[in-house]
PDB file of C-alpha atoms in Angstrom:
ATOM      1  CA  SER A   1      -7.292   0.880  15.366  1.00  0.00           C
ATOM      2  CA  GLN A   2      -6.619   1.881  11.756  1.00  0.00           C
ATOM      3  CA  GLN A   3      -4.161   4.848  12.180  1.00  0.00           C
ATOM      4  CA  GLY A   4      -5.805   5.971   8.803  1.00  0.00           C
ATOM      5  CA  GLU A   5      -9.224   6.777   8.711  1.00  0.00           C
ATOM      6  CA  GLU A   6     -10.999   8.026   5.229  1.00  0.00           C
ATOM      7  CA  ASP A   7     -14.439   9.375   4.605  1.00  0.00           C
ATOM      8  CA  PRO A   8     -16.291   9.109   2.596  1.00  0.00           C
ATOM      9  CA  GLN A   9     -16.187   5.113   2.178  1.00  0.00           C
ATOM     10  CA  ALA A  10     -17.757   5.809  -1.207  1.00  0.00           C
ATOM     11  CA  LEU A  11     -18.623   8.459  -3.606  1.00  0.00           C
ATOM     12  CA  SER A  12     -19.961   8.773  -6.537  1.00  0.00           C
ATOM     13  CA  ILE A  13     -20.084  12.318  -8.993  1.00  0.00           C
ATOM     14  CA  GLN A  14     -20.485  13.296 -12.205  1.00  0.00           C
ATOM     15  CA  GLU A  15     -17.437  13.465 -15.106  1.00  0.00           C
ATOM     16  CA  GLY A  16     -16.348  17.305 -14.560  1.00  0.00           C
ATOM     17  CA  GLU A  17     -16.785  17.422 -11.188  1.00  0.00           C
ATOM     18  CA  ASN A  18     -14.294  17.919  -8.184  1.00  0.00           C
ATOM     19  CA  ALA A  19     -13.971  15.029  -5.632  1.00  0.00           C
ATOM     20  CA  THR A  20     -12.610  15.370  -2.290  1.00  0.00           C
ATOM     21  CA  MET A  21     -11.364  12.394   0.107  1.00  0.00           C
ATOM     22  CA  ASN A  22     -10.600  12.947   3.276  1.00  0.00           C
ATOM     23  CA  CYS A  23      -8.110  11.037   6.195  1.00  0.00           C
ATOM     24  CA  SER A  24      -7.760  11.526  10.106  1.00  0.00           C
ATOM     25  CA  TYR A  25      -5.012   9.524  12.024  1.00  0.00           C
ATOM     26  CA  LYS A  26      -4.099   9.460  14.959  1.00  0.00           C
ATOM     27  CA  THR A  27       0.037   9.485  15.941  1.00  0.00           C
ATOM     28  CA  SER A  28       2.593  11.718  14.964  1.00  0.00           C
ATOM     29  CA  ILE A  29       3.970  11.036  11.288  1.00  0.00           C
ATOM     30  CA  ASN A  30       6.901  11.684   9.017  1.00  0.00           C
ATOM     31  CA  ASN A  31       4.944  12.092   5.990  1.00  0.00           C
ATOM     32  CA  LEU A  32       1.304  10.893   4.562  1.00  0.00           C
ATOM     33  CA  GLN A  33       1.028   9.532   0.995  1.00  0.00           C
ATOM     34  CA  TRP A  34      -2.062   8.645  -1.076  1.00  0.00           C
ATOM     35  CA  TYR A  35      -2.348   5.767  -3.637  1.00  0.00           C
ATOM     36  CA  ARG A  36      -4.688   4.630  -6.148  1.00  0.00           C
ATOM     37  CA  GLN A  37      -5.864   1.106  -6.711  1.00  0.00           C
ATOM     38  CA  ASN A  38      -8.165   0.167  -9.426  1.00  0.00           C
ATOM     39  CA  SER A  39     -10.056  -3.311  -8.905  1.00  0.00           C
ATOM     40  CA  GLY A  40      -7.932  -6.033  -7.566  1.00  0.00           C
ATOM     41  CA  ARG A  41      -4.982  -4.255  -8.966  1.00  0.00           C
ATOM     42  CA  GLY A  42      -1.500  -2.500  -7.904  1.00  0.00           C
ATOM     43  CA  LEU A  43      -1.472   0.131  -5.690  1.00  0.00           C
ATOM     44  CA  VAL A  44      -0.037   3.229  -7.506  1.00  0.00           C
ATOM     45  CA  HIS A  45       2.065   6.381  -5.700  1.00  0.00           C
ATOM     46  CA  LEU A  46      -0.066   9.621  -6.393  1.00  0.00           C
ATOM     47  CA  ILE A  47       1.514  12.146  -3.929  1.00  0.00           C
ATOM     48  CA  LEU A  48       3.700  12.218  -0.818  1.00  0.00           C
ATOM     49  CA  ILE A  49       3.108  15.171   1.390  1.00  0.00           C
ATOM     50  CA  ARG A  50       5.505  15.873   4.184  1.00  0.00           C
ATOM     51  CA  SER A  51       4.635  16.371   7.653  1.00  0.00           C
ATOM     52  CA  ASN A  52       6.204  20.282   7.717  1.00  0.00           C
ATOM     53  CA  GLU A  53       4.369  20.696   4.062  1.00  0.00           C
ATOM     54  CA  ARG A  54       0.544  22.259   4.203  1.00  0.00           C
ATOM     55  CA  GLU A  55      -0.247  21.826   0.714  1.00  0.00           C
ATOM     56  CA  LYS A  56       1.017  20.138  -2.298  1.00  0.00           C
ATOM     57  CA  HIS A  57      -0.137  19.747  -5.955  1.00  0.00           C
ATOM     58  CA  SER A  58       0.069  17.442  -8.981  1.00  0.00           C
ATOM     59  CA  GLY A  59      -1.622  17.609 -12.164  1.00  0.00           C
ATOM     60  CA  ARG A  60      -5.576  17.558 -11.223  1.00  0.00           C
ATOM     61  CA  LEU A  61      -4.207  16.695  -7.460  1.00  0.00           C
ATOM     62  CA  ARG A  62      -4.166  18.522  -4.755  1.00  0.00           C
ATOM     63  CA  VAL A  63      -3.529  17.243  -1.072  1.00  0.00           C
ATOM     64  CA  THR A  64      -3.398  18.991   2.084  1.00  0.00           C
ATOM     65  CA  LEU A  65      -2.492  18.223   5.500  1.00  0.00           C
ATOM     66  CA  ASP A  66      -3.412  19.771   9.016  1.00  0.00           C
ATOM     67  CA  THR A  67      -0.762  18.297  11.330  1.00  0.00           C
ATOM     68  CA  SER A  68      -2.954  20.087  14.203  1.00  0.00           C
ATOM     69  CA  LYS A  69      -5.767  18.083  13.363  1.00  0.00           C
ATOM     70  CA  LYS A  70      -4.211  14.862  11.979  1.00  0.00           C
ATOM     71  CA  SER A  71      -5.967  15.115   9.207  1.00  0.00           C
ATOM     72  CA  SER A  72      -5.709  15.139   5.126  1.00  0.00           C
ATOM     73  CA  SER A  73      -7.514  15.705   2.114  1.00  0.00           C
ATOM     74  CA  LEU A  74      -7.206  14.435  -1.540  1.00  0.00           C
ATOM     75  CA  LEU A  75      -8.698  16.615  -3.811  1.00  0.00           C
ATOM     76  CA  ILE A  76      -9.093  15.302  -7.768  1.00  0.00           C
ATOM     77  CA  THR A  77     -10.655  18.458 -10.038  1.00  0.00           C
ATOM     78  CA  ALA A  78     -12.397  18.146 -13.492  1.00  0.00           C
ATOM     79  CA  SER A  79     -12.688  14.596 -12.964  1.00  0.00           C
ATOM     80  CA  ARG A  80     -13.007  11.995 -15.186  1.00  0.00           C
ATOM     81  CA  ALA A  81     -14.579   8.447 -16.144  1.00  0.00           C
ATOM     82  CA  ALA A  82     -11.125   6.698 -15.628  1.00  0.00           C
ATOM     83  CA  ASP A  83     -10.410   8.453 -12.165  1.00  0.00           C
ATOM     84  CA  THR A  84     -12.611   5.725 -10.790  1.00  0.00           C
ATOM     85  CA  ALA A  85     -10.605   4.068  -8.155  1.00  0.00           C
ATOM     86  CA  SER A  86     -10.133   3.176  -4.553  1.00  0.00           C
ATOM     87  CA  TYR A  87      -7.944   5.814  -3.382  1.00  0.00           C
ATOM     88  CA  PHE A  88      -5.962   4.751   0.228  1.00  0.00           C
ATOM     89  CA  CYS A  89      -4.361   7.168   2.664  1.00  0.00           C
ATOM     90  CA  ALA A  90      -1.199   5.871   4.270  1.00  0.00           C
ATOM     91  CA  THR A  91       0.734   7.535   7.111  1.00  0.00           C
ATOM     92  CA  ASP A  92       4.615   6.719   7.408  1.00  0.00           C
ATOM     93  CA  VAL A  93       6.211   7.638  10.713  1.00  0.00           C
ATOM     94  CA  GLY A  94       9.895   6.735   9.108  1.00  0.00           C
ATOM     95  CA  GLY A  95      12.369   4.410   9.737  1.00  0.00           C
ATOM     96  CA  ALA A  96      11.284   0.929   7.987  1.00  0.00           C
ATOM     97  CA  ASP A  97       7.839   0.894   9.980  1.00  0.00           C
ATOM     98  CA  GLY A  98       6.535   0.427   6.848  1.00  0.00           C
ATOM     99  CA  LEU A  99       3.035   2.075   5.907  1.00  0.00           C
ATOM    100  CA  THR A 100      -0.342   2.371   7.419  1.00  0.00           C
ATOM    101  CA  PHE A 101      -3.195   2.648   5.429  1.00  0.00           C
ATOM    102  CA  GLY A 102      -6.832   3.589   6.051  1.00  0.00           C
ATOM    103  CA  LYS A 103      -9.869   2.122   4.712  1.00  0.00           C
ATOM    104  CA  GLY A 104     -10.040   3.876   1.230  1.00  0.00           C
ATOM    105  CA  THR A 105     -12.294   5.655  -0.399  1.00  0.00           C
ATOM    106  CA  HIS A 106     -13.979   4.052  -3.539  1.00  0.00           C
ATOM    107  CA  LEU A 107     -14.929   6.948  -5.896  1.00  0.00           C
ATOM    108  CA  ILE A 108     -16.817   6.077  -8.904  1.00  0.00           C
ATOM    109  CA  ILE A 109     -17.276   8.609 -11.863  1.00  0.00           C
ATOM    110  CA  GLN A 110     -20.330   8.368 -13.499  1.00  0.00           C
ATOM    111  CA  PRO A 111     -19.950   9.194 -17.325  1.00  0.00           C
TER     112      PRO A 111
ATOM    113  CA  ALA B   1      11.935   2.531 -15.385  1.00  0.00           C
ATOM    114  CA  ALA B   2      12.073  -1.129 -13.761  1.00  0.00           C
ATOM    115  CA  GLY B   3       9.485  -1.604 -11.349  1.00  0.00           C
ATOM    116  CA  VAL B   4       8.672  -3.798  -8.147  1.00  0.00           C
ATOM    117  CA  ILE B   5       8.380  -7.380  -9.819  1.00  0.00           C
ATOM    118  CA  GLN B   6       6.602 -10.350  -7.917  1.00  0.00           C
ATOM    119  CA  SER B   7       5.654 -13.571  -8.958  1.00  0.00           C
ATOM    120  CA  PRO B   8       3.628 -15.660  -9.462  1.00  0.00           C
ATOM    121  CA  ARG B   9       0.810 -13.152 -10.383  1.00  0.00           C
ATOM    122  CA  HIS B  10      -1.763 -15.734  -9.019  1.00  0.00           C
ATOM    123  CA  LEU B  11      -1.318 -18.768  -7.090  1.00  0.00           C
ATOM    124  CA  ILE B  12      -4.218 -21.477  -5.910  1.00  0.00           C
ATOM    125  CA  LYS B  13      -3.398 -23.823  -2.947  1.00  0.00           C
ATOM    126  CA  GLU B  14      -4.896 -25.729  -0.888  1.00  0.00           C
ATOM    127  CA  LYS B  15      -5.523 -25.666   2.867  1.00  0.00           C
ATOM    128  CA  ARG B  16      -2.531 -26.734   4.693  1.00  0.00           C
ATOM    129  CA  GLU B  17      -0.252 -26.321   1.829  1.00  0.00           C
ATOM    130  CA  THR B  18       3.049 -23.963   1.693  1.00  0.00           C
ATOM    131  CA  ALA B  19       3.613 -20.898  -1.087  1.00  0.00           C
ATOM    132  CA  THR B  20       6.137 -19.229  -1.239  1.00  0.00           C
ATOM    133  CA  LEU B  21       5.977 -15.709  -3.017  1.00  0.00           C
ATOM    134  CA  LYS B  22       8.967 -13.600  -4.415  1.00  0.00           C
ATOM    135  CA  CYS B  23       9.955  -9.890  -4.943  1.00  0.00           C
ATOM    136  CA  TYR B  24      12.262  -8.342  -6.962  1.00  0.00           C
ATOM    137  CA  PRO B  25      12.693  -4.632  -5.782  1.00  0.00           C
ATOM    138  CA  ILE B  26      13.777  -1.879  -7.929  1.00  0.00           C
ATOM    139  CA  PRO B  27      17.617  -1.532  -8.068  1.00  0.00           C
ATOM    140  CA  ARG B  28      19.168   0.241  -5.251  1.00  0.00           C
ATOM    141  CA  HIS B  29      16.254   0.452  -3.042  1.00  0.00           C
ATOM    142  CA  ASP B  30      16.997  -0.550   0.491  1.00  0.00           C
ATOM    143  CA  THR B  31      14.131  -1.183   1.944  1.00  0.00           C
ATOM    144  CA  VAL B  32      11.629  -4.052   0.852  1.00  0.00           C
ATOM    145  CA  TYR B  33       8.071  -4.294   2.524  1.00  0.00           C
ATOM    146  CA  TRP B  34       5.453  -6.888   2.382  1.00  0.00           C
ATOM    147  CA  TYR B  35       1.504  -6.265   3.179  1.00  0.00           C
ATOM    148  CA  GLN B  36      -1.258  -8.331   2.970  1.00  0.00           C
ATOM    149  CA  GLN B  37      -5.293  -7.277   1.607  1.00  0.00           C
ATOM    150  CA  GLY B  38      -8.064  -9.146   2.191  1.00  0.00           C
ATOM    151  CA  PRO B  39     -10.887  -8.713   0.320  1.00  0.00           C
ATOM    152  CA  GLY B  40     -12.515  -5.342   0.331  1.00  0.00           C
ATOM    153  CA  GLN B  41      -9.890  -4.652   3.101  1.00  0.00           C
ATOM    154  CA  ASP B  42      -7.075  -1.638   3.255  1.00  0.00           C
ATOM    155  CA  PRO B  43      -3.471  -3.195   2.712  1.00  0.00           C
ATOM    156  CA  GLN B  44      -2.000  -4.551   5.814  1.00  0.00           C
ATOM    157  CA  PHE B  45       1.687  -4.303   7.003  1.00  0.00           C
ATOM    158  CA  LEU B  46       3.509  -7.669   7.466  1.00  0.00           C
ATOM    159  CA  ILE B  47       6.963  -7.366   7.291  1.00  0.00           C
ATOM    160  CA  SER B  48      10.468  -5.518   6.084  1.00  0.00           C
ATOM    161  CA  PHE B  49      13.650  -5.569   5.431  1.00  0.00           C
ATOM    162  CA  TYR B  50      16.445  -3.041   5.651  1.00  0.00           C
ATOM    163  CA  GLU B  51      19.152  -3.635   3.863  1.00  0.00           C
ATOM    164  CA  LYS B  52      18.975  -7.568   4.221  1.00  0.00           C
ATOM    165  CA  MET B  53      18.022  -7.346   7.657  1.00  0.00           C
ATOM    166  CA  GLN B  54      14.583  -7.614   9.014  1.00  0.00           C
ATOM    167  CA  SER B  55      13.380  -4.414  10.031  1.00  0.00           C
ATOM    168  CA  ASP B  56      10.032  -4.255  11.288  1.00  0.00           C
ATOM    169  CA  LYS B  57       7.061  -6.890  11.872  1.00  0.00           C
ATOM    170  CA  GLY B  58       3.468  -5.798  11.611  1.00  0.00           C
ATOM    171  CA  SER B  59       0.640  -8.198  11.782  1.00  0.00           C
ATOM    172  CA  ILE B  60       2.595 -11.359  10.510  1.00  0.00           C
ATOM    173  CA  PRO B  61       1.403 -14.679  11.493  1.00  0.00           C
ATOM    174  CA  ASP B  62       3.892 -17.109  13.187  1.00  0.00           C
ATOM    175  CA  ARG B  63       2.903 -19.474  10.094  1.00  0.00           C
ATOM    176  CA  PHE B  64       4.671 -16.649   7.564  1.00  0.00           C
ATOM    177  CA  SER B  65       8.609 -15.939   7.433  1.00  0.00           C
ATOM    178  CA  ALA B  66      10.007 -13.677   5.067  1.00  0.00           C
ATOM    179  CA  GLN B  67      13.519 -13.289   4.111  1.00  0.00           C
ATOM    180  CA  GLN B  68      15.920 -11.192   1.513  1.00  0.00           C
ATOM    181  CA  PHE B  69      18.415 -12.510  -0.300  1.00  0.00           C
ATOM    182  CA  SER B  70      22.260 -11.273  -1.280  1.00  0.00           C
ATOM    183  CA  ASP B  71      20.536  -9.992  -4.520  1.00  0.00           C
ATOM    184  CA  TYR B  72      18.172  -8.277  -2.474  1.00  0.00           C
ATOM    185  CA  HIS B  73      15.112 -10.090  -3.794  1.00  0.00           C
ATOM    186  CA  SER B  74      12.903 -10.983  -1.024  1.00  0.00           C
ATOM    187  CA  GLU B  75      10.501 -14.349  -0.191  1.00  0.00           C
ATOM    188  CA  LEU B  76       7.462 -14.152   1.726  1.00  0.00           C
ATOM    189  CA  ASN B  77       6.624 -18.531   2.920  1.00  0.00           C
ATOM    190  CA  MET B  78       3.642 -19.208   4.182  1.00  0.00           C
ATOM    191  CA  SER B  79       2.892 -22.345   5.534  1.00  0.00           C
ATOM    192  CA  SER B  80      -0.084 -24.675   7.038  1.00  0.00           C
ATOM    193  CA  LEU B  81      -2.347 -22.230   5.039  1.00  0.00           C
ATOM    194  CA  GLU B  82      -5.294 -21.463   5.979  1.00  0.00           C
ATOM    195  CA  LEU B  83      -8.570 -20.381   4.171  1.00  0.00           C
ATOM    196  CA  GLY B  84      -8.169 -16.840   5.703  1.00  0.00           C
ATOM    197  CA  ASP B  85      -4.779 -16.085   3.825  1.00  0.00           C
ATOM    198  CA  SER B  86      -6.405 -15.928   0.734  1.00  0.00           C
ATOM    199  CA  ALA B  87      -5.527 -12.153  -0.322  1.00  0.00           C
ATOM    200  CA  LEU B  88      -3.822  -9.979  -2.137  1.00  0.00           C
ATOM    201  CA  TYR B  89      -0.199  -9.963  -1.491  1.00  0.00           C
ATOM    202  CA  PHE B  90       1.956  -6.932  -2.391  1.00  0.00           C
ATOM    203  CA  CYS B  91       5.376  -6.256  -2.285  1.00  0.00           C
ATOM    204  CA  ALA B  92       7.048  -2.416  -2.092  1.00  0.00           C
ATOM    205  CA  SER B  93      10.257  -1.303  -2.397  1.00  0.00           C
ATOM    206  CA  SER B  94      11.825   2.626  -1.306  1.00  0.00           C
ATOM    207  CA  ALA B  95      15.104   4.195  -0.784  1.00  0.00           C
ATOM    208  CA  THR B  96      15.810   5.732   2.266  1.00  0.00           C
ATOM    209  CA  GLY B  97      15.382   9.437   2.351  1.00  0.00           C
ATOM    210  CA  ARG B  98      13.348   9.923  -0.756  1.00  0.00           C
ATOM    211  CA  GLY B  99       9.724   8.726   0.564  1.00  0.00           C
ATOM    212  CA  GLY B 100       7.204   7.221  -1.452  1.00  0.00           C
ATOM    213  CA  TYR B 101       7.000   3.554  -1.837  1.00  0.00           C
ATOM    214  CA  THR B 102       6.726   1.497  -5.616  1.00  0.00           C
ATOM    215  CA  PHE B 103       4.715  -1.362  -5.110  1.00  0.00           C
ATOM    216  CA  GLY B 104       4.904  -4.305  -7.132  1.00  0.00           C
ATOM    217  CA  SER B 105       1.197  -5.739  -8.692  1.00  0.00           C
ATOM    218  CA  GLY B 106       0.902  -8.129  -6.154  1.00  0.00           C
ATOM    219  CA  THR B 107       0.135 -11.901  -5.592  1.00  0.00           C
ATOM    220  CA  ARG B 108      -3.172 -13.099  -5.478  1.00  0.00           C
ATOM    221  CA  LEU B 109      -3.335 -15.798  -3.533  1.00  0.00           C
ATOM    222  CA  THR B 110      -6.480 -18.310  -3.197  1.00  0.00           C
ATOM    223  CA  VAL B 111      -6.796 -20.803  -0.855  1.00  0.00           C
ATOM    224  CA  VAL B 112      -9.576 -23.775  -1.225  1.00  0.00           C
TER     225      VAL B 112
END
């Protein structure tokens, strides 16, 4: 089963609104990362939150991590049409085991 | 700043042929990872190398192999290609202890 499960699978909102995406995982992690992917393109690293952190900000992005619930959320404030993309959470258990990605949330920002 | 370079960007092969994908990690990154992303799917971890030694294997078919060379570039070799191998193949690199991976733009492999 997937380590990272995200919801919603798709989200459509109006420009200027906030978008919230959630991710749940199953095992203990070293850190959790969020990535963005424009259609058919590469993955762009957005933000990393370590297991001992609860919240992190980067520009219009806010990430929370609740290790007791094994969940994380990504909030994009004041959304823009250019934010339209797929967003993936990925868990890192440390070492060179690679990331385990969730299914992703496809975000559409309506102008 | 230099990013992770992958080549080729696009590749079309016929069934049962062989393909080789190349990845040039960011200088001084000590770990390289390969991922496969099928159409509409999430990326799946295939294999990783730490300091030129294979470190971990994920869901990599036996028909695939990979290696990392003395200059740290890595190659993913895929033989007896099947239609289901059509996907985006990403390489990523990281530096131990720094967290965060840098992904290449990917190679889109189409098997016909």
